PDB file of C-alpha atoms and ligand atoms in Angstrom:
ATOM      1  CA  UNK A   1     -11.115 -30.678   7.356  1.00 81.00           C
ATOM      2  CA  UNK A   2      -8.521 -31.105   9.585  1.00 92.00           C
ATOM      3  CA  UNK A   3      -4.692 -30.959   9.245  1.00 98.00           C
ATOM      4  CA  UNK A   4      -2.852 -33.522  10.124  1.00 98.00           C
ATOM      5  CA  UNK A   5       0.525 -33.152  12.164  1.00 98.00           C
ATOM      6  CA  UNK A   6       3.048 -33.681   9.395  1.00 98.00           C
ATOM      7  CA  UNK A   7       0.968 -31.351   7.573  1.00 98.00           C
ATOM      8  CA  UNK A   8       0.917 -28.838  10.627  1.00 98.00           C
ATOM      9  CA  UNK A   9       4.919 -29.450  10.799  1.00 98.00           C
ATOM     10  CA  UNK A  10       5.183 -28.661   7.097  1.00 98.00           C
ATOM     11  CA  UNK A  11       3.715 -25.541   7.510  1.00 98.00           C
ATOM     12  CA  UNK A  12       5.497 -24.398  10.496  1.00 98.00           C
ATOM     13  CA  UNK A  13       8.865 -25.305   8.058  1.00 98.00           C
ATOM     14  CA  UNK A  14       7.687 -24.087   5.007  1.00 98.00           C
ATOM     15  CA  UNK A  15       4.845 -21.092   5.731  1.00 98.00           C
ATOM     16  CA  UNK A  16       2.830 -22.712   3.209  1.00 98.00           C
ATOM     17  CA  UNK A  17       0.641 -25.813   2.320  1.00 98.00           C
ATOM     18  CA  UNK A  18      -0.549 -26.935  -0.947  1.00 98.00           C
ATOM     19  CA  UNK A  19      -4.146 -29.135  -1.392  1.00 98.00           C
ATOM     20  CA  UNK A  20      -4.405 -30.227  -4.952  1.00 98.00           C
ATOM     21  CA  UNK A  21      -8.323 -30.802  -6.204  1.00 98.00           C
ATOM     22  CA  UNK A  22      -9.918 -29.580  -2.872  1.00 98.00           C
ATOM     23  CA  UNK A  23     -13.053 -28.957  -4.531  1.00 98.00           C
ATOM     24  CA  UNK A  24     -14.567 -31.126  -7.192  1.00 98.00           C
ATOM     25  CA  UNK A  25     -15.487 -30.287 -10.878  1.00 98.00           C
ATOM     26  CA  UNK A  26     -19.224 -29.981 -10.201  1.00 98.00           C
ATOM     27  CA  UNK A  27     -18.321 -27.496  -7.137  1.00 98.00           C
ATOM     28  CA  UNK A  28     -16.204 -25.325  -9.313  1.00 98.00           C
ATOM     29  CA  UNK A  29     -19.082 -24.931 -11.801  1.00 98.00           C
ATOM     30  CA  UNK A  30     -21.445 -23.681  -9.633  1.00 98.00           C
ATOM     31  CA  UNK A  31     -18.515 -20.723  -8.325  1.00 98.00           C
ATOM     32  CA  UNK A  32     -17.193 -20.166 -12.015  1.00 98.00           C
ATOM     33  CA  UNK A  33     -20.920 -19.406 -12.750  1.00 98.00           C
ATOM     34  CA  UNK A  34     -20.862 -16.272 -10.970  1.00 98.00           C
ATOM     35  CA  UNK A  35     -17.305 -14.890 -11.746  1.00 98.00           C
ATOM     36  CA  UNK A  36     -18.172 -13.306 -15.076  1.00 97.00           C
ATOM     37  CA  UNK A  37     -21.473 -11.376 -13.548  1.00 97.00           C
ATOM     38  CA  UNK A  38     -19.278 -10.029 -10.730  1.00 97.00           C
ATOM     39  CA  UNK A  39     -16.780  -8.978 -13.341  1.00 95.00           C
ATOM     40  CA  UNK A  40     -19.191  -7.184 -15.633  1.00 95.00           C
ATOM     41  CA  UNK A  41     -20.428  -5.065 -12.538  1.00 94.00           C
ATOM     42  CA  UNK A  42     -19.508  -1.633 -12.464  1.00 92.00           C
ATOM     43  CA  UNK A  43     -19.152  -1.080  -8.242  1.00 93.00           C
ATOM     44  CA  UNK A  44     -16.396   0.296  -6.149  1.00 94.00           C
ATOM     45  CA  UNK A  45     -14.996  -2.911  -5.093  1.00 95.00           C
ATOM     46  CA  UNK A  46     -14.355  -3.939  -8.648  1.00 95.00           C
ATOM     47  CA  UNK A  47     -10.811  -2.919  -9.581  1.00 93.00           C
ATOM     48  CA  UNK A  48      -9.345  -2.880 -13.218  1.00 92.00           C
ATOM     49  CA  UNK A  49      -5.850  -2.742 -13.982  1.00 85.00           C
ATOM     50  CA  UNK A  50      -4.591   0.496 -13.935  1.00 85.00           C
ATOM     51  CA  UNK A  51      -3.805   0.814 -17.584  1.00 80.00           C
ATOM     52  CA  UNK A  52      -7.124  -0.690 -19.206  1.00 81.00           C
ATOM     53  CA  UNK A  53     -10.228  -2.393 -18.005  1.00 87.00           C
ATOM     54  CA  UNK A  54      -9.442  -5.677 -17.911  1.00 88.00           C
ATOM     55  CA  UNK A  55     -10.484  -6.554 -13.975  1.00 91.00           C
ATOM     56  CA  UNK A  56      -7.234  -6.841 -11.403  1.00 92.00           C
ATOM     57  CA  UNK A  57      -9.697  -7.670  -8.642  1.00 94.00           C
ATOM     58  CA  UNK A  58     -13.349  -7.887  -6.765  1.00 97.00           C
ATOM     59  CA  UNK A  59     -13.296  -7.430  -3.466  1.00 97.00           C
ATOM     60  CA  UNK A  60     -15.969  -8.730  -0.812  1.00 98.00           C
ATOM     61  CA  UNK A  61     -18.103 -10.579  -3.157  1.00 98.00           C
ATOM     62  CA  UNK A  62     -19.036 -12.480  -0.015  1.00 98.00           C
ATOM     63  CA  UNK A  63     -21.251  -9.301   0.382  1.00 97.00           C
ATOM     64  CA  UNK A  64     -23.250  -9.054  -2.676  1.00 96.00           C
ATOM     65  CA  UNK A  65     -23.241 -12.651  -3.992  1.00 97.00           C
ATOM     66  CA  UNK A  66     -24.686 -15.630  -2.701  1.00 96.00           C
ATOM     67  CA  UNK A  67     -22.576 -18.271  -3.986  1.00 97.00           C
ATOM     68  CA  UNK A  68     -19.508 -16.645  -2.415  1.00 98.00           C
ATOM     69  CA  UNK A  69     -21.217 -16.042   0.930  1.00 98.00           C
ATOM     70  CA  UNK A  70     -21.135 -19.645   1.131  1.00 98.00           C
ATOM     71  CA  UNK A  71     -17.493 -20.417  -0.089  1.00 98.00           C
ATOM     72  CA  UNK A  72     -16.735 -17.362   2.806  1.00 98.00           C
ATOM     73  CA  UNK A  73     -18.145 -20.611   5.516  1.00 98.00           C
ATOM     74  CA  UNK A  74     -16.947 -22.899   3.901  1.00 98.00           C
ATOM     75  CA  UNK A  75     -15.359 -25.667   6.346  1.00 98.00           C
ATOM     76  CA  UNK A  76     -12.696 -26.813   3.755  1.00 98.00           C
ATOM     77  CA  UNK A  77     -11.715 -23.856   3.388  1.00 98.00           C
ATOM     78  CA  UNK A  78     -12.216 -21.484   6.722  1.00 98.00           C
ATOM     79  CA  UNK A  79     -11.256 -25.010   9.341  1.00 98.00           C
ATOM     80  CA  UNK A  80      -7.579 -25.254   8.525  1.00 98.00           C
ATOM     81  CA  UNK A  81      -7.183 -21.506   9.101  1.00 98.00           C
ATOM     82  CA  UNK A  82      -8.726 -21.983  12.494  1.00 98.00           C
ATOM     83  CA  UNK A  83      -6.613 -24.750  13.223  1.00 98.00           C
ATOM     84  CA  UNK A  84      -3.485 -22.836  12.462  1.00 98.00           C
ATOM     85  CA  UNK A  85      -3.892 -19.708  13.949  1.00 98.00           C
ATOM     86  CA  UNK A  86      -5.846 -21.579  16.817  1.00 98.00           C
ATOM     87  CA  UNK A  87      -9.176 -20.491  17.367  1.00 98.00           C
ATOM     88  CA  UNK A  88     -12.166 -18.430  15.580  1.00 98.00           C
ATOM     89  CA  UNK A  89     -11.905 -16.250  12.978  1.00 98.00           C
ATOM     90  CA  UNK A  90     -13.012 -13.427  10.801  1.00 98.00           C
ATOM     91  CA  UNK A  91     -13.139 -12.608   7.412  1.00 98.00           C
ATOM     92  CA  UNK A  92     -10.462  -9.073   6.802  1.00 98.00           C
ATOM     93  CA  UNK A  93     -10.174  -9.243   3.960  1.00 98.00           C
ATOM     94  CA  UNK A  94     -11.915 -11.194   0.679  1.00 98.00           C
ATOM     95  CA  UNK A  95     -10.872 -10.816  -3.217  1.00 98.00           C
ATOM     96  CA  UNK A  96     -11.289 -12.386  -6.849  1.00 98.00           C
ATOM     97  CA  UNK A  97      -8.010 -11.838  -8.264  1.00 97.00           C
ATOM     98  CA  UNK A  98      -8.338 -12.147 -12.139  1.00 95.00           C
ATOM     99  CA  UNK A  99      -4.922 -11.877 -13.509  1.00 93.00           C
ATOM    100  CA  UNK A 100      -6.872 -11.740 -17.442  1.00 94.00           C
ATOM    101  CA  UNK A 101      -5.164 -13.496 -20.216  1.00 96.00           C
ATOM    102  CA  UNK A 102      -2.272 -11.234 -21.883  1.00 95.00           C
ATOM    103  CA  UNK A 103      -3.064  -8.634 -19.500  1.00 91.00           C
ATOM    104  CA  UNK A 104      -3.057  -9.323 -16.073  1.00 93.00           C
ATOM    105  CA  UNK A 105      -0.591  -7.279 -14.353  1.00 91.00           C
ATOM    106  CA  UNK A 106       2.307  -8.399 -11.645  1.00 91.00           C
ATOM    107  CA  UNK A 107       1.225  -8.523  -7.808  1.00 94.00           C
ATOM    108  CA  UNK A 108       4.792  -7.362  -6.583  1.00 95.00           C
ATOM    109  CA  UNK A 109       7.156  -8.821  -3.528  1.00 96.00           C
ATOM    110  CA  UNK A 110       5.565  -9.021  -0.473  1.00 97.00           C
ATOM    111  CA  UNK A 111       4.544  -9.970   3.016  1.00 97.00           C
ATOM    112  CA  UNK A 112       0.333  -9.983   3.560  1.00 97.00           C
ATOM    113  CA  UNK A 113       0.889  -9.419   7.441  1.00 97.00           C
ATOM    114  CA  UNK A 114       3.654  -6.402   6.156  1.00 95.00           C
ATOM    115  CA  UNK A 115       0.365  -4.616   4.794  1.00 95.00           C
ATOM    116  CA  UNK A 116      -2.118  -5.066   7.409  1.00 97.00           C
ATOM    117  CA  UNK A 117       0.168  -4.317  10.469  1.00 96.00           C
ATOM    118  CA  UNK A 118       1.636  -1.037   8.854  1.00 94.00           C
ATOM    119  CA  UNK A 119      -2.173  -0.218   7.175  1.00 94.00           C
ATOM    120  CA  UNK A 120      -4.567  -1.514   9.372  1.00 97.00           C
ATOM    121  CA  UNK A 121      -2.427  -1.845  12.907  1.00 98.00           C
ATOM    122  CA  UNK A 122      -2.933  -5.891  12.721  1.00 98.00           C
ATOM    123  CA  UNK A 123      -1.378  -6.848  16.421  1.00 98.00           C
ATOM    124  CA  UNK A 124       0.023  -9.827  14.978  1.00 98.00           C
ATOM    125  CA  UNK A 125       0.336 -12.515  12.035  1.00 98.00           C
ATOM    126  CA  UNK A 126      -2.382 -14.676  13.591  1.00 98.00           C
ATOM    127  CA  UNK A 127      -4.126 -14.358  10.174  1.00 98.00           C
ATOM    128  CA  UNK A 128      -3.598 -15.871   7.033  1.00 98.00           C
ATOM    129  CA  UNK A 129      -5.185 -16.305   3.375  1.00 98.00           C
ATOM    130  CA  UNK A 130      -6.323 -19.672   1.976  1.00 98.00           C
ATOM    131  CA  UNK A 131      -6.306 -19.294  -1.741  1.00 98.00           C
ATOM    132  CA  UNK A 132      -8.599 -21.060  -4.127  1.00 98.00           C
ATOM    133  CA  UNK A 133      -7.476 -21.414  -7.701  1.00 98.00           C
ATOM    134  CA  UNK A 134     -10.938 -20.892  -9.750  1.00 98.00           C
ATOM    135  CA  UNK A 135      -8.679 -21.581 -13.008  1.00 98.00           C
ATOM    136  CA  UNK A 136      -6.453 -23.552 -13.489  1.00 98.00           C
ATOM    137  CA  UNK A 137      -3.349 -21.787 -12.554  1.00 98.00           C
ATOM    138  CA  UNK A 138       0.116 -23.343 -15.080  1.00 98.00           C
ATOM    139  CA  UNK A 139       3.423 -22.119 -14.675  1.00 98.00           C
ATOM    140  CA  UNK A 140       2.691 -19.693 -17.483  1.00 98.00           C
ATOM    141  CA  UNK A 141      -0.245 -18.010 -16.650  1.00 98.00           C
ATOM    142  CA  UNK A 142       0.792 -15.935 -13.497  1.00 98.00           C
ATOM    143  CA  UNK A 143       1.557 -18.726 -10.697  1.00 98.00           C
ATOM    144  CA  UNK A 144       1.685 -17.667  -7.067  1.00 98.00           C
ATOM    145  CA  UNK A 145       5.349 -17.641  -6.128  1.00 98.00           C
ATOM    146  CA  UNK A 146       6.687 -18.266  -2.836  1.00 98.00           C
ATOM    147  CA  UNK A 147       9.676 -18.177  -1.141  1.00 98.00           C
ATOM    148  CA  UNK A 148       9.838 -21.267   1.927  1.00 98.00           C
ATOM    149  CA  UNK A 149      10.575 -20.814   5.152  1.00 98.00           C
ATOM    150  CA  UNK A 150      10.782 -16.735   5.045  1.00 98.00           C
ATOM    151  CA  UNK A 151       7.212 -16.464   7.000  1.00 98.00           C
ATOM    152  CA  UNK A 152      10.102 -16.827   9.852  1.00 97.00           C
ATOM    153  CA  UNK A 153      11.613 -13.571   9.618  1.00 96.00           C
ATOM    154  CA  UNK A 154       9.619 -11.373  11.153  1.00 96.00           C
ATOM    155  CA  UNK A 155       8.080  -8.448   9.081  1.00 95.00           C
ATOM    156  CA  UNK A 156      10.950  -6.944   6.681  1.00 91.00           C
ATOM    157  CA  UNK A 157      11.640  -3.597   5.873  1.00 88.00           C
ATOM    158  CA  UNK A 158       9.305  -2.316   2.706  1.00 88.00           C
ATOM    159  CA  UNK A 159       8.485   0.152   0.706  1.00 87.00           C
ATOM    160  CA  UNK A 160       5.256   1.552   0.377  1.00 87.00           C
ATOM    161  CA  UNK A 161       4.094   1.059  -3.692  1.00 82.00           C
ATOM    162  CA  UNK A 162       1.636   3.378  -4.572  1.00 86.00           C
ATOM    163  CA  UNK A 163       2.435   3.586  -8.931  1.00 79.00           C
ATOM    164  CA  UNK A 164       3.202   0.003 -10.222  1.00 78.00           C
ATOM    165  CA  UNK A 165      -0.121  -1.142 -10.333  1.00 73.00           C
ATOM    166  CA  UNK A 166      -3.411  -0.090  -9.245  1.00 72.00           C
ATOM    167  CA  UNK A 167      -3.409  -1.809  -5.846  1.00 73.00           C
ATOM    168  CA  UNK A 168      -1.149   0.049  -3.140  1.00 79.00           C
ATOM    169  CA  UNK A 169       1.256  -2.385  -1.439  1.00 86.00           C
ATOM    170  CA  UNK A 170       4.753  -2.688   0.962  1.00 90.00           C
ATOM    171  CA  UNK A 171       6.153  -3.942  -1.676  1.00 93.00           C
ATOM    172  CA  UNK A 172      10.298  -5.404  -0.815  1.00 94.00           C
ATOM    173  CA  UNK A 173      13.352  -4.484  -2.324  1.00 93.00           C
ATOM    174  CA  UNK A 174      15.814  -6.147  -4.781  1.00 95.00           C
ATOM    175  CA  UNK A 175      18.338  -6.904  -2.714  1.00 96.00           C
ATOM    176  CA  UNK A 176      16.374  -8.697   0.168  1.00 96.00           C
ATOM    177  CA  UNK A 177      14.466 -11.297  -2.640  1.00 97.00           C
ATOM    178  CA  UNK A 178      17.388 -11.852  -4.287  1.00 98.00           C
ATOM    179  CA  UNK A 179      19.118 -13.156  -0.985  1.00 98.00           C
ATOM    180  CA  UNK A 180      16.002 -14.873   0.425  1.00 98.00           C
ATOM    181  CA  UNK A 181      15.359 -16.806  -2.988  1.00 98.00           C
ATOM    182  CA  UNK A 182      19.335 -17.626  -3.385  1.00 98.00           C
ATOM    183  CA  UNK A 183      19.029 -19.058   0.621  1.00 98.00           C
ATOM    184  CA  UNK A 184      15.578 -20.556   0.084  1.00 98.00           C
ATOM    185  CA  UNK A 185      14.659 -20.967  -3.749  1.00 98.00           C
ATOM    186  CA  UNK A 186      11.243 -20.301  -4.852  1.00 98.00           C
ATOM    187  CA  UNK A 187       8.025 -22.534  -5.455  1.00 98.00           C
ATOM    188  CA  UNK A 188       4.781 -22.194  -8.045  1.00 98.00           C
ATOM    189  CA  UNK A 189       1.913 -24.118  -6.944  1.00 98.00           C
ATOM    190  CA  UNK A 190       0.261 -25.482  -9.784  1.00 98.00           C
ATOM    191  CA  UNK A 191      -2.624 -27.243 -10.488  1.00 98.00           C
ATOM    192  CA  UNK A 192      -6.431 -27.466 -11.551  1.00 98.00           C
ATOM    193  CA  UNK A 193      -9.414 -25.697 -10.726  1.00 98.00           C
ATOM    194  CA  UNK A 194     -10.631 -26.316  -7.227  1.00 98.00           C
ATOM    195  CA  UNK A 195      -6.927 -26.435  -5.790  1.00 98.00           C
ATOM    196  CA  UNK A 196      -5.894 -24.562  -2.856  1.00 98.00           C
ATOM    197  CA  UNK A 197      -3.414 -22.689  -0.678  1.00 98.00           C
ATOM    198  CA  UNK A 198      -2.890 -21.575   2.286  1.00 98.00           C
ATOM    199  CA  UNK A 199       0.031 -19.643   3.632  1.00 98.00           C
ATOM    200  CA  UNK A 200       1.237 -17.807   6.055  1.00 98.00           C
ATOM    201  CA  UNK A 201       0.670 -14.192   6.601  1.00 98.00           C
ATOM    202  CA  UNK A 202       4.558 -13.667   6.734  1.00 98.00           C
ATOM    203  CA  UNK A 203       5.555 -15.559   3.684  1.00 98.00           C
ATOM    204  CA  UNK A 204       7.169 -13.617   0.681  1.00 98.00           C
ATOM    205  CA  UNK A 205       5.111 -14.092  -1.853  1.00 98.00           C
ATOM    206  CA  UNK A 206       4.353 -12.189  -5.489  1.00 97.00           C
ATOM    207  CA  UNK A 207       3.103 -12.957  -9.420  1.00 97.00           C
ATOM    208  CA  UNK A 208       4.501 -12.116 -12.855  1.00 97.00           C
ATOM    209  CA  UNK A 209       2.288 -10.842 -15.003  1.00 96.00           C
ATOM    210  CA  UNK A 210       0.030 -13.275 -17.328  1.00 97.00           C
ATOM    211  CA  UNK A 211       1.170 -12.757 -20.936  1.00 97.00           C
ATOM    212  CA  UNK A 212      -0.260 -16.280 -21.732  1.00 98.00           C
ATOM    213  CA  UNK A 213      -3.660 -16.835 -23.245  1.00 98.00           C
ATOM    214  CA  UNK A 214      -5.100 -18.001 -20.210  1.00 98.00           C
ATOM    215  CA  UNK A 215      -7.136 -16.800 -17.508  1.00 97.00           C
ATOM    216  CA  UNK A 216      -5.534 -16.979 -13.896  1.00 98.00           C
ATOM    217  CA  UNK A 217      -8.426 -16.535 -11.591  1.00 98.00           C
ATOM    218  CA  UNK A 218      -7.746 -17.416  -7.421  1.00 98.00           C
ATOM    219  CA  UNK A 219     -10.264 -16.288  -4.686  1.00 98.00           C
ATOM    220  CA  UNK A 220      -8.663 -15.506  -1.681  1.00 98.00           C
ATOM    221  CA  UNK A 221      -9.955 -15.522   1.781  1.00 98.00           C
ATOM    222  CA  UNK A 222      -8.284 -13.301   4.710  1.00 98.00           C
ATOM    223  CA  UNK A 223      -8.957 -14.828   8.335  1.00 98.00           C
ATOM    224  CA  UNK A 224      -7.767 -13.512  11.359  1.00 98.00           C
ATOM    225  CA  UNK A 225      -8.229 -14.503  14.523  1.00 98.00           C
ATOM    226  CA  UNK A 226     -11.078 -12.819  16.438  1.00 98.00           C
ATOM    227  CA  UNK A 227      -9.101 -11.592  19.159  1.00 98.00           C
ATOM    228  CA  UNK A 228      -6.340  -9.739  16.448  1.00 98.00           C
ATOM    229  CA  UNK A 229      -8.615  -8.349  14.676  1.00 98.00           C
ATOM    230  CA  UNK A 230      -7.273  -5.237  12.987  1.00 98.00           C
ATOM    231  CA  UNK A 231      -7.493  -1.797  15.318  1.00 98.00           C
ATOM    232  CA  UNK A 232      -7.210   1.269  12.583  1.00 97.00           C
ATOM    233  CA  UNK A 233     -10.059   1.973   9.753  1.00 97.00           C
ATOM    234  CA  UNK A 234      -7.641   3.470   7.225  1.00 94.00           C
ATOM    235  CA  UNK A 235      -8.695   1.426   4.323  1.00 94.00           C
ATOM    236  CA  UNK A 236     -12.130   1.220   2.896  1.00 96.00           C
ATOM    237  CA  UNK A 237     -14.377  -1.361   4.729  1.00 97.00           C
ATOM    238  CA  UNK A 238     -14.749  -3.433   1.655  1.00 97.00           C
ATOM    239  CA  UNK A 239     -11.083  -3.604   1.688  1.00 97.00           C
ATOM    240  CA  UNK A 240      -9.915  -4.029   5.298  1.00 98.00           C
ATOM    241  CA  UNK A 241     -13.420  -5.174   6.777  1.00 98.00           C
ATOM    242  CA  UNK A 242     -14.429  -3.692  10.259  1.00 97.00           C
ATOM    243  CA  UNK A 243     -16.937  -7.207  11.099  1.00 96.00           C
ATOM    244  CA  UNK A 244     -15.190  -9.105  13.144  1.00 98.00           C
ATOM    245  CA  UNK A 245     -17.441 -11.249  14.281  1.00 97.00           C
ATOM    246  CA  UNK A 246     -16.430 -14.951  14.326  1.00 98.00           C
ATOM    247  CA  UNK A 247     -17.240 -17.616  10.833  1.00 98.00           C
ATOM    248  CA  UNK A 248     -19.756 -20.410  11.441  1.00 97.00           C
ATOM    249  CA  UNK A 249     -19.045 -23.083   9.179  1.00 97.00           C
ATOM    250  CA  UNK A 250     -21.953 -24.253   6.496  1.00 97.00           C
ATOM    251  CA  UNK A 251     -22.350 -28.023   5.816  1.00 97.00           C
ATOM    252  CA  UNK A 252     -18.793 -29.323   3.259  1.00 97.00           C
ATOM    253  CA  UNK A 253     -21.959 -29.641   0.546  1.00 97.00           C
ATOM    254  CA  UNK A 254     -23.404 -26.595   1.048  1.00 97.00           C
ATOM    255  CA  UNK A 255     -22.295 -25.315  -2.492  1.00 98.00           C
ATOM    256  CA  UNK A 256     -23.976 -28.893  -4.564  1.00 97.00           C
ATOM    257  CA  UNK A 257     -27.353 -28.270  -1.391  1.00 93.00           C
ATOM    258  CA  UNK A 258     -30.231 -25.842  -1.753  1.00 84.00           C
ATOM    259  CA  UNK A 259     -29.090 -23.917   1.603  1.00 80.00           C
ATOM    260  CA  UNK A 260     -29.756 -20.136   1.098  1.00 79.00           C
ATOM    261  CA  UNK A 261     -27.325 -18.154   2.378  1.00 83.00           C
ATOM    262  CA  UNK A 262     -27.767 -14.594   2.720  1.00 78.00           C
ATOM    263  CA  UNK A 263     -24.957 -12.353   1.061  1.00 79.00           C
ATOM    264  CA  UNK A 264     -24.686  -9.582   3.949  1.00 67.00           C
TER     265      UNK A 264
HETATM  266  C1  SIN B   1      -1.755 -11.228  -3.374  1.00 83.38           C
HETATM  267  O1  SIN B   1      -0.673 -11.588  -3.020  1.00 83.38           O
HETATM  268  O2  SIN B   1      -2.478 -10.588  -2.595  1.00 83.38           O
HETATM  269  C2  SIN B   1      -2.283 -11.554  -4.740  1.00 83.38           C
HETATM  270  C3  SIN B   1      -1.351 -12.257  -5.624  1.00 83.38           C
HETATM  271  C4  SIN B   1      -1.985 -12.825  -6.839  1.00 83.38           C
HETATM  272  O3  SIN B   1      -3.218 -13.014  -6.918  1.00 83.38           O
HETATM  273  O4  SIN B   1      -1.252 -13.162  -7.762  1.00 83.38           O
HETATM  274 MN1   MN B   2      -0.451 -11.174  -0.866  1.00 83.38          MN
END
């Protein structure tokens, strides 16, 4: 897939761009199929909120699950990435956010590239995640929110939150989202299952919790550029991975085809 350049100039404006239906119905079945046995398993890179055990996250299914080995290559997904940060990339970081009915929790303020530069010593934002909404994600069920245009401003000062939820983050203050989101408002991509998003590693971004009675399920991907790949092992490898070597596409109907893919 490749962007085109008013889509190329709407990222550079807005940090973020939005692809409604990117994967079809029949696609979506075959990766819904596996999220409930990933879910059930009892392994360290399946996190539960941090007051019950309703899943927050599973991290690096890629690793242990065939299906998502293949959406980890998959060219709809991994070729705008390369296209924006220019060149070949590897998979840091990959997760199955959950955000359960009534009781996922909030994913706080934030800047991605604030975490892995003051974590993992990133060199630079030439990374980014490409979300893909496994639910359908409403304006009531825990949307993404992000504020345009403030993947400009550099990395901004953080905090480091280690209490509010099970997952540590550099988490910003008050102050600075209230002026950002005053100067620049604040958008909720919505839309079906098989939608996607990819933004940029600066953006402010965050989630309110999911009090509604649906699911909110998005897989992220994390894909640096070979060449920035991240230079401290602070984090557990299943976390910040340590691999860097470079994607190579599968076939765009490699999840609908018989091609076996290992999981690593
Ligand atoms: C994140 O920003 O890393 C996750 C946010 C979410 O899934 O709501
Ligand atoms: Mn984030």
């Amino acid at each position: 897939m490749k962007l085109t350049d008013a889509q190329l100039a709407e990222f550079d404006e807005t940090g973020y761009l939005f692809f409604p239906e990117l994967f079809s119905a029949d696609e979506m079945a075959v990766i819904n199929a596996e999220v409930p046995k990933i879910y059930t398993m009892r392994r360290d890179e399946v996190w539960r909120e941090s007051d019950g055990d309703a899943v927050r996250t599973a991290f690096a299914a890629h690793t242990y699950n065939e299906v998502f080995a293949k959406v980890a290559r998959h060219p709809r997904l991994v070729e705008p990435v390369m296209q924006l940060v220019d060149g070949p990339v590897y998979m840091h970081q990959n997760k199955i956010n959950a955000k359960a009915a009534f009781d996922g929790d909030v994913w706080q303020w934030h800047q991605d590239y604030g975490t892995w530069s003051r974590d993992d010593l990133m060199p630079e934002p030439r990374a980014m995640n490409i979300a893909l909404f496994l639910d359908e994600v409403r304006p009531v069920n825990g949307a993404l929110m992000f504020i345009p245009g403030s993947h400009k401003l550099g990395v901004i000062e953080a905090g480091h939150d280690l209490l509010t939820t099970s997952y540590p983050l550099w988490t910003l203050d008050k102050q600075t989202v209230s002026k950002l989101a005053n100067e620049n408002g604040i958008v909720a991509p919505t839309g079906k299952p098989g939608s996607a998003v990819v933004f940029h590693a600066n953006i402010v971004h965050a989630s309110p919790g999911n009090i509604s009675p649906w699911d909110r399920t998005i897989h992220y991907l994390s894909l640096c550029h070979v060449d920035n790949h991240i230079r401290r092992f602070k984090r557990p490898e299943f976390i910040a991975h340590r691999d860097f070597t470079a994607i190579e596409c599968l076939a765009d109907d490699c999840l609908l085809s018989e091609v076996a893919v290992a999981a690593e």
